Amino acid sequence: MTLIKSISGIRGTIGGKVGDNLTPIDAVKFASAYGTFIKETTGKKAPKVVVGRDARLSGSMIQELVMNSLVGLGIHVVDLGLSTTPTVEIAVPLEDADGGVILTASHNPKQWNALKLLNNKGEFLNGEEGKKILQIAEADAYSFAEVDDLGTIEKNDTYIDKHIEAVLDLELVEPEKIKAAGFKVVVDAVNSTGGICLPPLLEKLGVEVVELYCEPTGHFPHNPEPLKEHLGDLAAKVVEEKADLGITVDPDVDRLAFMSEDGEMFGEEYTLVACADYVLGKTPGNTVSNLSSSRALRDVTEKHGGTYTAANVGEVNVVTTMKATNTVIGGEGNGGIIYPASHYGRDALVGVGLFLTHLAEKNIKVSELKASFPQYFMSKNKITLTPELDVDNILAQMASKYANEDVTTTDGVKVDFAENWFHLRKSNTEPIIRIYTEAKSQQEADDLALKTIKEIEGIAGI
């Protein structure tokens, strides 16, 4: 059981002991620290914060604790109820709010939940802001409002519809072209809030929708991370229904993956590649993804005459780099699309609109679209952290071992070779070391991963 405090928010497993897990006490503590931070930075006596949640089983409990902690500080809360991470992100500026909180543990299994924290632009807080909130929490440095100054809770269930309309209004999303293509799509929403936004969006785009696990019950029918090994039911349904493609998202709908008409994964790394290929063809410019993402985005960007930049892992880091490099589209290789023409946040709805327009214009099968891109293969592995593992020493020794290669140490250790690469880093969201490799074949990627893991084990003495 775990409680993780990072730039990705406050994330932990439900139940157990205070301080070791995400218990009710911890939810109140960190919500209060965030609310205090908002009051201090805005100078407002009664700021406004937007709150929404995914459908996981602990969501209602955690949301009530968070909202009422904010009310106790004199903060006015806009309650979106069941929502998505990108929906809350767009709601914050539309509500002229001072911040936002999303209750979701993203791709983590059902025992996890988290507080994702936003600023007044609907964007994730940076590392320094996160540190300030942790300092407030550790010092219990909050002062609650007196009875006449308590905040309020206003329910607002209109933002899913507003989000859908915002996607339809994007210049590069063309509903008529999508409708004319006559797509049939199977949607796996892992019984979370993708089920309340993706089918309505697709129907407005003129797409025939076959729903799979679209009831927002919070009972995830499979591991909610949208990876091939978890999506056997979607693969079978796409083939059975003779659908043009499958679409799947994680529980809070900021990660997006596609499945080809033959039941094969399009590849979560290629979600961003495909959308970038379309956007760059219409609006030339630069791209950004994180250090753990595929080289295919770099290749596609350079094909269109743009410049690719790699950022440290973490959405806030990607967004910061995007703003600094005048990026027209960016994101993360885990299926996260960040399209500044909409907003600076990973958004599966935006990704669906861009991808389907691209597919309709190309008038080819999803498998053929995938084959048109540079082909890379990744291996994603992890080592569970234990108290005796000295991660900093492991990373330092790996960087030293490959000092004569192209080494990046701004976020763990990434070593770029001519034909492949590996990236080692401590996760922001789980107690693990992530080991990502990429090469021109799956066997080469797997072999490089195995070699790297053995080197780590040798250093660690395990």
JSON list of N, CA and C in Angstrom, two decimals, residues 27 71 77 89 97 121 128-129 243 269 286 312 326 334 343 366 369 378 386 411 434 452 461:
[
{"chain": "A", "resi": 27, "resn": "ALA", "atom": "N", "xyz": [-6.65, 12.66, 2.35]},
{"chain": "A", "resi": 27, "resn": "ALA", "atom": "CA", "xyz": [-7.40, 13.43, 1.35]},
{"chain": "A", "resi": 27, "resn": "ALA", "atom": "C", "xyz": [-7.73, 14.82, 1.88]},
{"chain": "A", "resi": 71, "resn": "VAL", "atom": "N", "xyz": [-14.53, 23.86, 1.06]},
{"chain": "A", "resi": 71, "resn": "VAL", "atom": "CA", "xyz": [-15.60, 24.68, 1.63]},
{"chain": "A", "resi": 71, "resn": "VAL", "atom": "C", "xyz": [-15.21, 25.19, 3.01]},
{"chain": "A", "resi": 77, "resn": "VAL", "atom": "N", "xyz": [-16.83, 25.93, -4.59]},
{"chain": "A", "resi": 77, "resn": "VAL", "atom": "CA", "xyz": [-16.53, 24.76, -5.40]},
{"chain": "A", "resi": 77, "resn": "VAL", "atom": "C", "xyz": [-17.57, 24.61, -6.51]},
{"chain": "A", "resi": 89, "resn": "GLU", "atom": "N", "xyz": [-10.08, 20.43, -17.03]},
{"chain": "A", "resi": 89, "resn": "GLU", "atom": "CA", "xyz": [-9.07, 21.40, -17.49]},
{"chain": "A", "resi": 89, "resn": "GLU", "atom": "C", "xyz": [-9.69, 22.53, -18.31]},
{"chain": "A", "resi": 97, "resn": "ALA", "atom": "N", "xyz": [-12.23, 30.23, -12.82]},
{"chain": "A", "resi": 97, "resn": "ALA", "atom": "CA", "xyz": [-11.88, 29.69, -11.51]},
{"chain": "A", "resi": 97, "resn": "ALA", "atom": "C", "xyz": [-10.40, 29.90, -11.22]},
{"chain": "A", "resi": 121, "resn": "LYS", "atom": "N", "xyz": [-5.30, 28.34, -15.17]},
{"chain": "A", "resi": 121, "resn": "LYS", "atom": "CA", "xyz": [-5.38, 28.13, -16.61]},
{"chain": "A", "resi": 121, "resn": "LYS", "atom": "C", "xyz": [-5.90, 26.73, -16.94]},
{"chain": "A", "resi": 128, "resn": "GLU", "atom": "N", "xyz": [7.72, 23.53, -8.38]},
{"chain": "A", "resi": 128, "resn": "GLU", "atom": "CA", "xyz": [7.86, 24.45, -7.25]},
{"chain": "A", "resi": 128, "resn": "GLU", "atom": "C", "xyz": [6.53, 24.64, -6.53]},
{"chain": "A", "resi": 129, "resn": "GLU", "atom": "N", "xyz": [5.45, 24.75, -7.30]},
{"chain": "A", "resi": 129, "resn": "GLU", "atom": "CA", "xyz": [4.13, 24.90, -6.69]},
{"chain": "A", "resi": 129, "resn": "GLU", "atom": "C", "xyz": [3.76, 23.63, -5.91]},
{"chain": "A", "resi": 243, "resn": "ALA", "atom": "N", "xyz": [-15.71, -3.91, -37.52]},
{"chain": "A", "resi": 243, "resn": "ALA", "atom": "CA", "xyz": [-15.58, -2.47, -37.32]},
{"chain": "A", "resi": 243, "resn": "ALA", "atom": "C", "xyz": [-14.35, -1.94, -38.05]},
{"chain": "A", "resi": 269, "resn": "GLU", "atom": "N", "xyz": [1.96, 4.48, -28.78]},
{"chain": "A", "resi": 269, "resn": "GLU", "atom": "CA", "xyz": [2.98, 5.44, -29.19]},
{"chain": "A", "resi": 269, "resn": "GLU", "atom": "C", "xyz": [2.59, 6.14, -30.48]},
{"chain": "A", "resi": 286, "resn": "ASN", "atom": "N", "xyz": [6.44, 22.89, -34.91]},
{"chain": "A", "resi": 286, "resn": "ASN", "atom": "CA", "xyz": [7.29, 22.02, -34.11]},
{"chain": "A", "resi": 286, "resn": "ASN", "atom": "C", "xyz": [6.47, 21.09, -33.23]},
{"chain": "A", "resi": 312, "resn": "ASN", "atom": "N", "xyz": [11.35, 16.34, -20.32]},
{"chain": "A", "resi": 312, "resn": "ASN", "atom": "CA", "xyz": [11.30, 15.39, -19.21]},
{"chain": "A", "resi": 312, "resn": "ASN", "atom": "C", "xyz": [9.90, 14.80, -19.11]},
{"chain": "A", "resi": 326, "resn": "ASN", "atom": "N", "xyz": [7.22, 26.93, -29.39]},
{"chain": "A", "resi": 326, "resn": "ASN", "atom": "CA", "xyz": [6.18, 27.28, -30.37]},
{"chain": "A", "resi": 326, "resn": "ASN", "atom": "C", "xyz": [5.63, 26.03, -31.05]},
{"chain": "A", "resi": 334, "resn": "ASN", "atom": "N", "xyz": [2.39, 7.72, -24.34]},
{"chain": "A", "resi": 334, "resn": "ASN", "atom": "CA", "xyz": [1.42, 6.82, -23.71]},
{"chain": "A", "resi": 334, "resn": "ASN", "atom": "C", "xyz": [0.01, 7.04, -24.24]},
{"chain": "A", "resi": 343, "resn": "HIS", "atom": "N", "xyz": [-6.41, 23.21, -25.86]},
{"chain": "A", "resi": 343, "resn": "HIS", "atom": "CA", "xyz": [-5.91, 23.60, -24.53]},
{"chain": "A", "resi": 343, "resn": "HIS", "atom": "C", "xyz": [-4.64, 22.82, -24.26]},
{"chain": "A", "resi": 366, "resn": "VAL", "atom": "N", "xyz": [-7.08, 1.59, -41.08]},
{"chain": "A", "resi": 366, "resn": "VAL", "atom": "CA", "xyz": [-6.23, 1.97, -39.95]},
{"chain": "A", "resi": 366, "resn": "VAL", "atom": "C", "xyz": [-4.89, 1.25, -40.02]},
{"chain": "A", "resi": 369, "resn": "LEU", "atom": "N", "xyz": [-2.72, 3.04, -42.45]},
{"chain": "A", "resi": 369, "resn": "LEU", "atom": "CA", "xyz": [-2.20, 4.29, -41.90]},
{"chain": "A", "resi": 369, "resn": "LEU", "atom": "C", "xyz": [-0.98, 4.00, -41.02]},
{"chain": "A", "resi": 378, "resn": "MET", "atom": "N", "xyz": [8.78, -0.89, -29.11]},
{"chain": "A", "resi": 378, "resn": "MET", "atom": "CA", "xyz": [9.19, -0.58, -27.75]},
{"chain": "A", "resi": 378, "resn": "MET", "atom": "C", "xyz": [9.00, -1.76, -26.82]},
{"chain": "A", "resi": 386, "resn": "THR", "atom": "N", "xyz": [12.43, -1.41, -3.62]},
{"chain": "A", "resi": 386, "resn": "THR", "atom": "CA", "xyz": [12.47, -1.90, -2.24]},
{"chain": "A", "resi": 386, "resn": "THR", "atom": "C", "xyz": [13.39, -0.97, -1.46]},
{"chain": "A", "resi": 411, "resn": "ASP", "atom": "N", "xyz": [16.33, 13.59, -16.57]},
{"chain": "A", "resi": 411, "resn": "ASP", "atom": "CA", "xyz": [15.19, 12.84, -16.03]},
{"chain": "A", "resi": 411, "resn": "ASP", "atom": "C", "xyz": [15.56, 11.36, -16.03]},
{"chain": "A", "resi": 434, "resn": "ARG", "atom": "N", "xyz": [11.11, 2.59, -14.06]},
{"chain": "A", "resi": 434, "resn": "ARG", "atom": "CA", "xyz": [10.65, 2.25, -15.41]},
{"chain": "A", "resi": 434, "resn": "ARG", "atom": "C", "xyz": [11.86, 2.04, -16.32]},
{"chain": "A", "resi": 452, "resn": "THR", "atom": "N", "xyz": [19.72, -4.42, -20.29]},
{"chain": "A", "resi": 452, "resn": "THR", "atom": "CA", "xyz": [19.72, -3.28, -19.37]},
{"chain": "A", "resi": 452, "resn": "THR", "atom": "C", "xyz": [19.30, -3.70, -17.97]},
{"chain": "A", "resi": 461, "resn": "GLY", "atom": "N", "xyz": [23.10, -5.60, -7.05]},
{"chain": "A", "resi": 461, "resn": "GLY", "atom": "CA", "xyz": [23.40, -6.82, -6.33]},
{"chain": "A", "resi": 461, "resn": "GLY", "atom": "C", "xyz": [22.17, -7.67, -6.07]}
]
